[in-house]
Each structure stands twice: as structure tokens, then as C-alpha cells.
XYZ file of C-alpha atoms in Angstrom:
743
model
C -5.377 9.612 89.341
C -4.961 12.130 92.217
C -6.324 15.614 91.626
C -5.905 18.966 93.331
C -3.454 19.023 96.219
C -3.159 15.223 96.160
C -1.594 15.512 92.696
C 1.589 16.527 94.534
C 2.056 13.729 97.091
C 4.790 13.296 99.674
C 5.970 9.783 98.935
C 8.260 8.032 101.407
C 11.898 8.181 100.436
C 15.219 6.725 101.508
C 16.704 8.574 104.463
C 19.499 11.037 103.865
C 22.650 8.991 103.387
C 20.738 5.701 103.070
C 22.886 2.974 101.473
C 19.921 2.048 99.252
C 20.350 5.375 97.443
C 23.374 3.763 95.811
C 22.814 0.029 96.220
C 19.500 -0.128 94.330
C 20.897 1.487 91.169
C 21.284 -0.928 88.244
C 23.324 -0.509 85.040
C 21.657 1.040 82.012
C 19.465 -1.515 80.276
C 19.317 -3.829 83.301
C 16.209 -4.762 85.269
C 15.629 -5.476 88.948
C 12.885 -6.905 91.124
C 12.049 -5.330 94.459
C 12.217 -7.087 97.792
C 10.735 -6.631 101.256
C 12.377 -3.876 103.287
C 13.124 -0.174 102.958
C 14.602 -0.902 99.539
C 11.049 -1.679 98.408
C 10.763 2.088 97.827
C 12.978 1.676 94.762
C 9.729 0.755 92.997
C 8.747 4.434 92.676
C 12.222 5.760 91.985
C 14.280 5.832 88.816
C 15.762 2.392 89.433
C 14.376 0.182 86.619
C 12.780 -1.863 89.396
C 9.343 -3.433 89.388
C 7.597 -6.476 90.767
C 7.996 -8.075 94.189
C 7.036 -11.141 96.165
C 6.403 -12.046 99.742
C 9.372 -12.374 102.079
C 11.424 -15.454 101.277
C 10.152 -15.884 97.715
C 12.527 -13.358 96.160
C 13.486 -14.534 92.685
C 10.644 -17.045 92.423
C 8.904 -14.830 89.882
C 12.038 -14.875 87.680
C 12.368 -18.639 87.994
C 8.928 -18.931 86.438
C 9.319 -16.082 83.971
C 12.826 -16.637 82.622
C 12.044 -19.539 80.209
C 9.579 -17.281 78.396
C 11.515 -14.013 78.523
C 13.870 -12.482 75.975
C 15.763 -10.973 78.887
C 18.734 -13.111 79.891
C 19.429 -11.742 83.373
C 17.799 -9.817 86.230
C 18.846 -8.426 89.596
C 16.859 -9.331 92.696
C 17.052 -7.071 95.755
C 17.192 -8.925 99.062
C 17.517 -7.398 102.516
C 19.829 -8.806 105.167
C 16.961 -9.249 107.637
C 14.981 -11.079 104.973
C 17.993 -13.254 104.161
C 18.232 -14.385 107.788
C 14.487 -14.920 108.049
C 13.899 -16.959 104.891
C 15.723 -15.312 101.995
C 18.561 -17.807 102.046
C 16.020 -20.358 100.826
C 15.227 -18.093 97.868
C 18.883 -18.204 96.826
C 18.873 -21.976 97.253
C 15.769 -22.272 95.065
C 17.328 -20.143 92.316
C 20.482 -22.278 92.350
C 18.391 -25.426 92.135
C 16.469 -23.989 89.169
C 19.727 -22.977 87.467
C 18.363 -19.456 86.988
C 20.635 -16.749 85.611
C 20.273 -13.857 88.008
C 22.123 -11.787 90.591
C 20.863 -11.449 94.144
C 21.798 -8.027 95.505
C 22.046 -8.774 99.202
C 21.726 -5.388 100.892
C 23.555 -5.675 104.196
C 22.863 -2.556 106.267
C 23.507 -4.086 109.688
C 19.994 -3.463 111.038
C 16.347 -4.313 110.501
C 15.881 -0.688 109.529
C 12.263 -0.727 108.398
C 10.878 -1.729 111.782
C 13.069 0.291 114.109
C 16.704 -0.672 113.668
C 16.771 -3.950 115.575
C 19.967 -5.987 115.430
C 20.140 -8.859 112.962
C 19.227 -12.199 114.502
C 22.331 -14.122 115.467
C 24.640 -11.189 114.741
C 25.709 -12.658 111.399
C 28.611 -10.842 109.746
C 29.345 -10.258 106.060
C 32.177 -12.854 105.967
C 29.906 -15.444 107.627
C 27.118 -14.615 105.195
C 29.504 -14.908 102.236
C 30.739 -18.340 103.349
C 27.177 -19.530 103.832
C 26.111 -18.330 100.375
C 29.099 -19.927 98.674
C 28.143 -23.200 100.311
C 24.782 -22.973 98.532
C 26.631 -23.307 95.208
C 26.378 -19.834 93.650
C 28.722 -19.254 90.711
C 30.171 -15.913 91.808
C 30.069 -13.627 94.837
C 31.418 -10.063 95.095
C 31.446 -7.586 97.966
C 30.805 -3.855 97.478
C 31.208 -1.491 100.416
C 31.815 2.131 101.329
C 34.697 0.995 103.558
C 36.720 -1.635 101.653
C 39.746 -1.190 103.902
C 37.931 -2.546 106.959
C 38.300 -6.123 105.725
C 41.645 -7.844 105.913
C 42.884 -10.138 103.165
C 41.877 -13.252 105.128
C 38.320 -12.128 105.930
C 36.667 -13.934 103.020
C 37.027 -17.305 101.323
C 39.408 -17.355 98.327
C 38.159 -15.824 95.095
C 35.919 -13.184 96.631
C 36.791 -9.617 95.676
C 35.996 -6.524 97.749
C 35.217 -3.366 95.770
C 34.551 0.253 96.657
C 30.957 1.349 96.122
C 32.026 3.801 93.404
C 32.779 0.725 91.255
C 29.280 -0.699 91.715
C 28.298 -0.260 88.063
C 31.402 -2.099 86.834
C 30.840 -4.985 89.268
C 27.167 -5.280 88.346
C 27.926 -5.428 84.643
C 30.392 -8.241 85.264
C 27.876 -10.150 87.384
C 25.142 -9.697 84.775
C 27.359 -11.584 82.318
C 27.850 -14.501 84.720
C 25.893 -17.652 83.933
C 23.778 -19.074 86.744
C 23.208 -17.482 90.139
C 25.581 -14.804 91.369
C 25.432 -12.694 94.507
C 26.514 -9.140 95.250
C 26.675 -8.237 98.941
C 26.379 -4.478 99.303
C 27.736 -3.629 102.752
C 26.946 -0.215 104.219
C 25.384 0.515 107.593
C 21.877 1.985 107.699
C 22.033 5.790 107.839
C 19.299 6.074 110.474
C 21.079 3.485 112.596
C 24.355 5.380 112.248
C 22.625 8.487 113.552
C 21.169 6.578 116.506
C 24.516 5.006 117.359
C 26.315 8.325 117.163
C 23.776 9.875 119.525
C 24.238 6.965 121.931
C 28.006 7.169 121.698
C 28.388 3.629 120.345
C 29.707 4.851 116.992
C 32.196 7.681 116.536
C 31.027 10.768 114.702
C 32.208 10.757 111.118
C 33.633 14.209 111.707
C 32.999 15.279 108.113
C 30.567 17.951 106.998
C 29.703 18.579 103.360
C 29.120 22.176 102.315
C 28.161 23.590 98.928
C 29.414 26.994 97.873
C 26.151 28.175 96.342
C 27.936 30.903 94.391
C 29.855 28.222 92.467
C 26.869 25.855 92.209
C 25.078 25.889 88.853
C 21.933 24.144 90.046
C 22.363 21.304 87.560
C 21.227 18.684 90.089
C 23.935 16.123 89.319
C 24.724 15.827 93.045
C 21.109 14.819 93.651
C 21.134 12.334 90.790
C 24.357 10.740 92.036
C 23.290 10.562 95.691
C 19.462 10.405 95.510
C 19.738 12.094 98.902
C 17.012 14.203 100.499
C 19.612 16.225 102.422
C 20.477 17.884 99.091
C 17.915 20.672 99.071
C 17.033 23.525 96.693
C 18.263 26.997 97.579
C 16.523 29.923 95.906
C 18.930 32.812 95.310
C 18.864 36.091 93.416
C 20.717 34.311 90.620
C 18.353 31.375 90.445
C 17.971 27.996 92.089
C 21.098 26.453 93.578
C 21.730 23.573 95.996
C 22.452 23.408 99.693
C 23.032 20.629 102.224
C 20.475 20.389 105.022
C 22.902 19.869 107.881
C 20.034 18.863 110.184
C 19.250 15.889 107.935
C 22.708 14.997 106.594
C 24.051 11.628 107.754
C 27.483 12.192 106.196
C 27.211 9.518 103.536
C 29.298 11.745 101.179
C 27.874 10.231 97.981
C 26.781 13.738 96.896
C 30.477 14.484 96.371
C 30.298 12.277 93.280
C 28.250 15.010 91.566
C 30.418 16.534 88.849
C 30.670 19.995 90.350
C 33.529 21.976 91.968
C 31.276 23.687 94.516
C 31.690 20.962 97.167
C 33.873 21.372 100.232
C 34.239 18.965 103.139
C 35.062 20.163 106.645
C 36.945 17.635 108.755
C 36.514 17.824 112.516
C 34.085 20.737 112.247
C 30.856 20.937 114.194
C 27.701 22.880 113.470
C 27.821 26.153 115.345
C 24.713 26.195 117.478
C 22.981 29.533 117.252
C 23.599 31.708 120.300
C 20.454 33.717 119.598
C 18.066 31.620 121.716
C 20.222 31.688 124.846
C 20.799 35.428 124.557
C 17.191 36.074 123.684
C 15.969 34.035 126.637
C 17.592 36.706 128.827
C 16.541 39.628 126.683
C 13.019 38.342 126.198
C 12.443 37.158 129.766
C 10.173 40.115 130.401
C 8.194 39.427 127.237
C 7.794 35.774 128.163
C 6.679 36.713 131.661
C 4.046 39.079 130.316
C 2.723 36.823 127.579
C -1.046 36.775 128.025
C -2.424 33.364 128.790
C -4.798 32.388 126.004
C -8.342 31.296 126.610
C -8.157 27.519 126.237
C -10.818 25.487 124.428
C -13.705 24.177 126.498
C -13.525 20.460 127.259
C -17.244 19.848 127.577
C -16.525 17.061 125.089
C -13.277 15.385 123.987
C -11.166 17.768 121.900
C -9.760 16.329 118.651
C -6.303 17.349 117.392
C -4.766 16.089 114.163
C -1.041 16.789 113.734
C 0.379 16.284 110.256
C 3.919 16.420 108.986
C 6.927 14.555 107.660
C 8.422 11.486 109.310
C 11.652 12.119 111.142
C 10.966 15.786 111.918
C 9.512 15.426 115.406
C 5.788 15.120 114.672
C 5.352 12.071 116.910
C 7.370 13.909 119.566
C 4.661 16.576 119.681
C 2.108 13.835 120.287
C 4.223 12.330 123.074
C 4.773 15.700 124.751
C 1.055 16.493 124.690
C 0.298 13.068 126.133
C 2.654 13.718 129.058
C 1.315 17.255 129.466
C -2.270 15.981 129.683
C -1.167 13.502 132.343
C 0.553 16.299 134.297
C -2.638 18.375 134.055
C -4.791 15.449 135.184
C -6.627 15.251 131.884
C -7.574 12.321 129.717
C -5.577 11.667 126.581
C -5.541 9.133 123.762
C -3.527 9.044 120.567
C -2.918 7.026 117.423
C 0.188 7.683 115.355
C -0.386 6.817 111.700
C 3.165 6.522 110.404
C 3.585 3.650 107.946
C 6.730 4.498 105.996
C 6.673 8.015 107.455
C 10.037 7.556 109.163
C 11.419 7.542 105.621
C 10.361 11.093 104.827
C 6.746 10.210 104.109
C 3.523 11.625 105.480
C 2.684 11.138 109.158
C -0.521 11.967 111.014
C -1.073 11.835 114.770
C -4.694 11.584 115.922
C -5.274 12.840 119.488
C -8.227 13.238 121.827
C -8.047 15.316 125.008
C -10.772 15.261 127.663
C -11.427 16.349 131.234
C -11.172 12.745 132.453
C -9.467 9.636 131.042
C -12.760 7.734 131.030
C -14.204 10.291 128.613
C -11.838 9.119 125.861
C -13.392 6.525 123.578
C -12.759 6.408 119.830
C -9.506 8.211 119.040
C -9.102 8.234 115.289
C -10.494 11.467 113.848
C -13.046 10.961 111.122
C -14.395 13.192 108.391
C -15.117 16.755 109.601
C -14.408 15.840 113.233
C -11.151 17.710 113.975
C -11.138 20.675 116.355
C -7.532 21.554 115.493
C -5.313 20.582 112.578
C -1.686 21.379 113.325
C 0.083 21.260 109.978
C 3.808 20.745 110.262
C 4.187 20.310 106.500
C 2.364 22.197 103.754
C 2.271 19.259 101.332
C 0.847 16.769 103.829
C -1.549 19.270 105.405
C -3.084 20.124 102.022
C -3.700 16.461 101.171
C -7.257 15.169 101.079
C -6.596 12.723 103.927
C -5.881 15.619 106.287
C -8.346 18.181 104.930
C -11.161 15.640 105.113
C -10.929 15.958 108.901
C -11.689 19.692 108.724
C -15.208 20.864 109.522
C -15.618 24.098 107.551
C -16.254 27.073 109.785
C -15.358 25.145 112.942
C -11.949 23.466 112.755
C -8.943 25.636 113.596
C -6.048 25.089 111.210
C -2.540 26.263 112.098
C 0.159 25.354 109.611
C 3.738 26.024 108.544
C 4.070 27.740 105.191
C 7.552 26.373 104.469
C 7.607 24.613 101.094
C 9.704 21.560 101.904
C 10.480 19.707 98.698
C 9.851 15.990 98.317
C 12.307 13.171 97.638
C 11.481 13.383 93.931
C 13.603 16.550 93.812
C 16.741 14.392 93.982
C 15.910 13.093 90.510
C 14.092 16.125 89.111
C 16.083 19.340 89.705
C 13.257 21.449 88.243
C 10.672 20.222 90.746
C 8.778 23.013 92.482
C 6.410 22.651 95.410
C 3.111 24.148 94.156
C 2.757 26.302 97.250
C -0.042 28.509 95.927
C -2.139 25.514 94.919
C -1.635 23.843 98.303
C -2.490 26.992 100.243
C -5.576 27.490 98.114
C -6.704 23.954 98.934
C -6.356 24.733 102.652
C -8.178 28.067 102.389
C -11.002 26.554 100.373
C -11.544 23.779 102.908
C -11.338 25.912 106.051
C -14.180 28.110 104.712
C -13.855 30.964 107.161
C -12.814 28.912 110.174
C -9.870 29.910 112.390
C -6.737 29.905 110.217
C -3.174 30.924 111.040
C 0.242 30.258 109.545
C 3.929 30.830 110.163
C 7.102 29.675 108.444
C 8.102 27.448 111.343
C 11.121 26.028 109.490
C 12.698 29.400 108.699
C 11.930 30.696 112.189
C 13.505 27.664 113.860
C 16.569 27.960 111.634
C 16.930 31.658 112.446
C 16.577 31.132 116.184
C 18.293 27.792 116.710
C 20.211 26.947 113.548
C 18.273 23.657 113.333
C 14.896 22.916 111.756
C 14.166 20.067 114.207
C 12.572 22.613 116.568
C 10.006 23.760 113.990
C 7.151 21.558 115.190
C 7.599 22.501 118.839
C 7.603 26.138 117.793
C 4.418 25.542 115.792
C 2.821 23.969 118.866
C 3.586 27.096 120.885
C 2.129 29.227 118.116
C -1.125 27.247 118.116
C -1.263 27.265 121.922
C -0.981 31.048 122.143
C -3.803 31.408 119.627
C -6.037 29.411 121.970
C -6.309 26.124 120.103
C -4.600 23.681 122.538
C -6.672 22.688 125.615
C -3.706 21.961 127.915
C -2.069 24.569 130.157
C 1.231 25.962 128.902
C 2.895 25.189 132.249
C 1.934 21.536 131.875
C 3.355 21.430 128.335
C 6.641 22.917 129.543
C 6.792 20.419 132.401
C 6.227 17.615 129.891
C 9.175 18.916 127.841
C 11.312 18.763 130.979
C 10.127 15.229 131.774
C 10.886 14.144 128.212
C 14.490 15.072 129.058
C 15.609 15.578 125.432
C 17.280 18.893 124.609
C 15.085 20.498 127.251
C 16.309 24.098 127.045
C 15.930 24.438 123.301
C 12.611 22.611 123.061
C 11.196 24.765 125.829
C 12.586 27.854 124.110
C 11.005 26.753 120.838
C 7.621 26.446 122.520
C 8.012 29.872 124.108
C 9.139 31.537 120.905
C 6.159 30.022 119.119
C 3.952 31.696 121.705
C 5.829 34.963 121.262
C 5.461 34.757 117.469
C 1.691 34.577 117.878
C 1.507 37.347 120.483
C 4.070 39.731 118.966
C 5.127 38.728 115.419
C 7.559 41.654 115.133
C 9.578 40.298 118.049
C 10.411 37.291 115.854
C 10.608 38.825 112.376
C 13.341 41.246 113.431
C 15.553 38.213 114.096
C 14.930 36.688 110.675
C 17.726 36.959 108.089
C 17.070 38.583 104.691
C 15.299 36.163 102.391
C 17.032 36.017 99.005
C 14.085 34.192 97.466
C 11.704 36.941 98.603
C 14.020 39.614 97.267
C 14.171 37.785 93.956
C 10.382 37.535 93.847
C 10.093 41.254 94.620
C 12.475 42.042 91.739
C 10.754 39.658 89.332
C 8.770 42.480 87.688
C 11.642 44.979 87.685
C 14.100 44.350 84.863
C 16.217 47.290 85.981
C 16.790 45.730 89.420
C 17.633 42.399 87.778
C 20.078 44.024 85.365
C 21.676 46.287 87.978
C 22.425 43.367 90.275
C 23.958 41.357 87.457
C 25.990 44.284 86.147
C 27.584 44.653 89.566
C 28.414 40.954 89.469
C 29.973 41.231 85.986
C 32.200 44.095 87.095
C 33.624 41.837 89.812
C 33.627 38.881 87.435
C 35.887 40.677 84.962
C 35.695 44.477 84.656
C 33.477 47.523 84.209
C 33.699 47.209 80.446
C 31.891 43.877 80.480
C 29.263 45.287 82.841
C 28.692 48.255 80.515
C 28.430 45.964 77.497
C 25.766 43.968 79.303
C 23.721 46.999 80.381
C 23.875 48.538 76.914
C 22.466 45.403 75.323
C 19.717 44.915 77.915
C 18.673 48.587 77.766
C 18.409 48.379 73.976
C 16.063 45.409 74.272
C 13.974 47.297 76.836
C 13.619 50.277 74.505
C 12.649 48.038 71.600
C 10.126 46.055 73.634
C 8.456 49.185 74.970
C 8.153 50.610 71.468
C 6.610 47.443 70.036
C 4.800 46.103 73.114
C 4.007 49.003 75.487
C 3.634 47.898 79.087
C 5.543 44.636 78.593
C 8.979 43.773 79.933
C 8.991 39.960 79.829
C 11.459 39.782 76.937
C 13.767 42.310 78.574
C 13.801 40.295 81.800
C 14.512 37.113 79.854
C 17.457 38.775 78.118
C 18.703 40.293 81.391
C 18.903 36.827 82.912
C 19.840 34.754 79.863
C 22.527 37.087 78.476
C 24.093 37.386 81.924
C 24.171 33.605 82.277
C 26.239 33.302 79.111
C 28.586 36.209 79.925
C 29.316 34.966 83.469
C 30.330 31.425 82.569
C 32.161 29.763 85.447
C 35.680 29.077 84.291
C 38.740 28.378 86.430
C 39.209 32.077 87.245
C 35.646 32.558 88.408
C 35.550 29.443 90.564
C 38.797 30.594 92.185
C 37.351 34.072 92.803
C 34.148 32.745 94.345
C 36.112 30.594 96.777
C 38.485 33.394 97.827
C 36.374 36.589 97.832
C 35.753 36.155 101.576
C 32.011 35.519 101.353
C 32.229 31.730 101.500
C 34.857 31.841 104.261
C 32.611 34.112 106.328
C 29.719 31.713 105.833
C 31.789 28.757 107.054
C 32.849 30.739 110.099
C 29.275 31.647 110.971
C 27.886 28.118 110.523
C 30.661 25.840 111.804
C 33.130 25.604 114.643
C 36.680 24.411 113.933
C 36.181 24.771 110.190
C 39.853 25.199 109.263
C 40.591 21.657 108.077
C 38.816 21.737 104.748
C 39.146 19.951 101.441
C 38.037 20.983 97.979
C 36.573 18.342 95.693
C 37.340 19.090 92.065
C 38.279 17.384 88.815
C 40.982 19.444 87.063
C 41.349 17.930 83.571
C 45.132 17.504 83.792
C 45.079 15.959 87.275
C 42.005 13.701 87.229
C 41.759 10.036 86.374
C 38.860 8.666 84.398
C 36.079 6.791 86.142
C 36.046 3.143 85.095
C 32.273 2.974 84.802
C 31.490 6.322 83.126
C 34.706 7.409 81.422
C 34.278 10.878 82.922
C 36.938 12.587 85.063
C 36.858 11.496 88.695
C 37.018 14.201 91.337
C 39.943 14.481 93.744
C 40.293 16.061 97.165
C 42.654 19.017 97.593
C 43.613 20.357 101.002
C 43.771 23.867 102.389
C 47.036 24.438 100.531
C 44.879 25.078 97.458
C 43.615 28.418 98.801
C 46.760 30.452 97.906
C 46.696 28.832 94.468
C 43.059 29.869 94.040
C 43.841 33.434 95.133
C 46.580 33.651 92.520
C 44.326 32.125 89.895
C 41.547 34.631 90.676
C 43.931 37.497 89.881
C 44.297 36.131 86.357
C 40.662 36.728 85.436
C 41.658 39.696 83.235
C 43.353 37.181 80.917
C 39.933 35.703 80.180
C 39.234 35.783 76.454
C 42.703 37.007 75.490
C 45.409 35.055 73.613
C 47.242 34.767 76.937
C 44.447 32.780 78.584
C 45.866 29.248 79.007
C 42.393 27.818 79.695
C 40.783 29.555 76.737
C 41.974 26.966 74.231
C 39.896 24.097 75.641
C 36.795 23.044 73.715
C 34.558 23.909 76.683
C 35.783 27.513 76.857
C 35.570 27.914 73.076
C 31.967 26.726 73.173
C 31.091 29.141 75.981
C 32.533 32.109 74.071
C 30.811 31.036 70.873
C 27.444 30.868 72.646
C 27.846 34.526 73.679
C 28.560 35.642 70.115
C 25.676 33.578 68.766
C 23.284 35.037 71.342
C 24.338 38.569 70.475
C 24.405 38.181 66.692
C 21.695 35.584 66.226
C 19.168 36.938 68.717
C 19.875 40.415 70.067
C 20.979 41.920 66.749
C 17.907 40.534 64.962
C 15.201 41.418 67.459
C 14.357 44.582 65.532
C 13.354 42.458 62.544
C 11.689 39.672 64.530
C 9.819 41.226 67.457
C 6.081 41.417 66.866
C 3.121 40.727 69.151
C 2.727 37.234 67.701
C 6.448 36.388 68.107
C 6.877 37.947 71.543
C 6.297 34.774 73.599
C 8.545 32.600 71.398
C 11.382 35.139 71.469
C 11.045 35.370 75.241
C 11.482 31.610 75.594
C 14.460 31.625 73.240
C 16.040 34.442 75.236
C 15.584 32.377 78.411
C 17.194 29.195 77.066
C 20.650 29.970 78.526
C 19.098 29.485 81.971
C 18.792 25.802 81.079
C 22.541 25.545 80.409
C 23.914 24.381 83.739
C 26.671 22.286 85.228
C 30.290 21.678 84.367
C 32.150 19.489 81.898
C 30.074 16.686 80.418
C 27.014 17.777 82.420
C 27.136 21.230 80.851
C 27.777 19.782 77.383
C 24.606 17.700 77.671
C 22.565 20.713 78.803
C 23.886 22.765 75.854
C 22.786 20.021 73.504
C 19.285 20.001 75.015
C 19.050 23.804 74.884
C 20.130 23.854 71.255
C 17.552 21.238 70.318
C 14.848 23.300 71.990
C 16.138 26.457 70.280
C 15.750 24.881 66.858
C 12.171 23.848 67.715
C 11.312 27.385 68.778
C 12.997 28.950 65.764
C 10.845 26.799 63.517
C 7.775 28.348 65.142
C 8.906 31.742 63.876
C 8.722 30.369 60.336
C 12.254 31.643 59.881
C 15.657 30.087 59.513
C 17.155 28.937 62.832
C 18.409 31.881 64.852
C 21.844 30.389 65.133
C 23.582 27.073 64.709
C 23.764 24.467 67.418
C 27.008 24.489 69.385
C 29.399 21.728 68.508
């Protein structure tokens, strides 16, 4: 079992927008076997998938197992490249054995795992379907994200084409089919879509997904529905929310299925490239010209550099640029890129040796304690034992980015936190006094360029200026030009990395305020927490509600100080938990947060041509029920909704009165009841309950509202979990439960 930093690994994950995020899901209670291909990664995801065979033997394990199993049916994942290679024989074998199973043929139009090559023979889905039917399968269905692209005559009679949102319904039907059935899941590889769009062979989808973080509750349902790594955590003063990493997003749009009204799509909009770098290049020309040239490492022996990071973020590009730069400088260079599944968001390490002459390069891979420089593009990977083993304490220079990039597991675990302190401690312990430097390369690149893809080039410039790269800066810049990819910005990133090392204040003054840092700074100040939330409540409804909140929180503070001098943990828990209940997001509040001007200003600053927007919501009276879940299905509403939202926001003073038309729903009644129960069952009884030995339990009870997140059925489930936990904690007080569970 991994220990220390390795206990938090960066496992490979499906790319943002990967069709396998959806296609590998199976109905509740079902079971699947893995296959060869990117979809193999379903083995370590929440997919009820285990077991695999060599290519072409898919299903053979079930043929042997089924006579002895109480399970009547399984799904078998099968890639399109595998099908063409030898997987068609696996289907034939299953038919011959009269096995009851469903092959999920995952057609993503590319051999994605090995670089996106075209499928041999250019076989199409209709051709594949006809071929499979000829093998004698009992049923074949097509599921796709674009069902309208197939005409009625595309497939043999009897084959139905379904939208991917109906995947669960189709799979349940297939699982009840005797004999062999096949489901062809047709959706182009996300990485291949990105490549084709860059090459101009596929039109840009023209749709950008944006989350209004003020509306977002941080429930994580969008991540569960999409399993997408472009859905990232966003730390705010009001807690953890969600945001879309526009640099990673491949416009799959499956995150829209999350039951949350915070999602907006922009049609025809483009990311507004930051103008800061171009302007700063002029303003900072003098600073760049006067940057002192660092003293470069001596090449009396080959110099060993190990670059670590995350696949798909430009780590290998750094290796390629340094290789070209060494050639320009007339130096020797050798490299080995250890990638594996790194292109899928996993760990990547590039081993490099630089010498005075090419003939001086021999063994390239860097062994234990043999690195001269570790350039850490990702905190999680850099702190792993595989990377730190290369560090020679007291000798190796280590330059790393402090940004705590979450892992793919976050899509399924919304509470996941990168253990940044533990990872940094692992680095500090290993470096043992050697040269050590760090910068938040991700945040800096975003502030300067509006895109995190430049982070590693910026980090390279930072390490160069600190004297840890034995190649002249002019040669590195010439290599960037020769690479001929986004030359101006990559060169600027390298220069700004140098500037950050030489004059940190020149960079920090361009950085935006960090809400997470502000929240951390206020973490020990209950008055700052309460003041911020009181201001919010005044805008939420009125000054009376804000005063009610402050009165209650201040009373708890006075009580806690009298019973537990020097402590404020309970007060802070009440300040956050009580606010969470008071500021429940009803129709009025969602309307206000979309029309108060803050979200509109954000769209204007981040996107060009952002006027054609759609809101994705599920109003109870206007939404149909999803066939597979029974829950309301979201609908898209155009810009015409904005005046309606403005009018609705004005009605917030009706909240809680007999004239509130939304106040009669069970959800609103529950939200109001939770407030009363918190006040009467907890706050009013603290004087009788608060003692040193009950302090910690009461603090956790006071914090439970923070676990109530989401909307509709998602929120109802979180209330049920919070109530169950509340009853457990109340039992610890050896008292009657503080208040009854919400209905």
C-alpha cells in the first residue's frame, strides 16, 4: 500500500469530454469486463468493471465463467480498433457458445490510445453494424451523441438509434435479451476532435460551457454525470464551488446533465485571449533587456534534468524545446520521455542529459540520486517517490509549481482535496537543504495569458533565471521560434518566468485577488466570516435578515468565550452553517445571481461574442421526466429569459410570506423548517449543552448544513445524509436528538 506522498497518486484518467466517460457506465447492479484501449481505465473508476483479457479474447472469460455463475448477464467493453484487429472473432466465439452477454462496441473513430491513428479500412458504423448482424447476434442498438446524423436508411431494418442520454434505458433492455447482443456507442474521441479542430478538418463546436459559481452549490453532480476532468474545484469565500477549465474543455457538454441551474452555454463565443502579455511585452521591454544573465551550470560532465508533470499539459514540449535549443547551441542532448498513459492526465517524466558534445551522452535515464535539476510541473507527480528518488540531497536543484491540480478522482469525489502540505513536506524533506524554488506557474500563466498551457514554459524560464538550465537563453528562445507553435506567447512565457525569478513583484502585481487565500486568511476570524455573510444576506433579502443572523452569531460568540476562553471554532461553525440555511437558493435567489451584473461582467471579461447564451434549468412545471432516472430533465432557455429573471429577482421580498407562490412546494417548506430547527434545536439550547467535553461535537453539528448541497433530488439526498449524521452526533451527547430529521 503506498505511503507518504505516494498515497495520493495521479492516476491516468479519461480526457476531458472523452466518450468513455459516458459509454463505460453500466446500470445499477450490472457488471462489466474491461477491454484493451483507453476504456481499460474504467477498471479504477466507479464503473462496476473488473477483469480483462488480451486483445481479441474479450468475452472468453465469461464464456468459461457463465455456467458456474449466479449472474445471468455481463457487459463486455470492446474498442473499435480492437474489433477491427481481432475483436470480431470474440463476438463470433460468444455467439457460437450461446453466451448471454452484451458487447459494448466503443466506436470513437480513432485508435486513440496510441496517437489517434485512423481505423484500418475506414470502416463506418453502418458497415460495422451489418457485419455484426451477419455474425448472428440477437439484437443490436446504436447509441450516439448525434443521432440525427444518420438517415433512416443508414442501418439494416430493426436497428434503433438512440441518444446517449438514453444509454441506461437501452442497456437495461439489452441486459434482458437472451444470447449475444451488441451496443455500438458512437462518439468521436475527444482528443481527436481537438486535433482535427486545430488542423481545420473539423469545425469548432462553437459552444462554451460556463458555470455561474455564485449559483453553484458545489454538490458535484456535474462531475458525477460527466466524469470529466475539465470540471474543476473553485475555492471561494463561500466554500468550494465548480468551474470549467476552458483550456481543457473539449465541449462534450455532458456536464450539463448535472442537476444544477448554474450552467450556461455560450454559442459562437470564443475565449478572450488576455491582452496583458502583448501590452506587457512593450511595457516590460526594458526589464527584459536588463535581465541579468544567470551563471549557467558547468558541463564538465553531462547534466541531468528530470521534468515531471501531467500528460497533455506541455511537459514533453519542454523536452523537445530543450533538445532543439541544445542543437542550436552546439551541445549534446539525449532524452527519454516516460509517458505510458500520461496523455490521459497521468504522470509523465522526461529524462534529459545535456553535455558539451554529443559523444559525451551515454546512458540517459536518470537513476537514484543522479538528477542535477528536477523541474516539477505538477505538485502531485513531483512529490511522488519515483521523482524524489532521483534527488541527491544537498545537490539536486528542485524547481516546482505549487499549484494544487486535482486528480481525475475529483469527478467522483467532490470532497477530494489535494494534500498540498503533505506533498510539499515530502519535497522539502528530500531536498535536504539543496537549491529549492517554487512558483504557482498555473495561476501566473492564467493571469498573464488566460491559458494554463503556458505554465511549463514559464516554469522553464523561472528555473533558467535561477541558474539551473545549462543552455543559453537565446538558444532556448530560438528553439521556441523553430518549433513554430504559438511562438509569441511561448517566448513571452519563458521571458516572464525569468522575470518572476529576477523580480517577483513585477509579476505579483499582475495577479488577481485570490479568493481562496482571502478565505484562508479569514479562517480564524469569525467576525470577518460573519460580516461578509451579513452583507450577502442583506442583498439576498433585506437588512432585517442580516441583523437576525449577526445577532445569533454574536450570541454564540459571547457564550463560547465565557465557557471556552480563547476558542472560536463553534462560533465559526455557526457563522457558516446558519448562513447556509438562511441563504437557501430558491427561484428568487438564482434569478438575482444571474442578473446582478457580476456574472455578465465575468462573461464579458472572459469571452468574445458572448451574447448568444442559453440557460440550462429544470423548472418543475416545464420539465419532462428522464426515462432512466425519473428526475426532471433540464431544458435550454435562450436570452429572452433574462428579463424574466430580472422581474423574478424583484420578488425576493415575497420570500417566506403567504404571497410567495414558490413557498408552498415541499422543497421550500423543508428549507424553512431546517432554519427553525437549527435555531430552536441548536442555537437556543447551546447554553444548556456547551461544555468543554461537548464542544467538538456541537461544532460538528453546527457545521452539518455545509454538507447540504445541490438542488431538487440532489439536495434532498444530502439533507437525508446530514440528518442521519446529526442523529449519530446527538447520541454522543447522551441527550435526546437535537431536532427531528427533515421529512
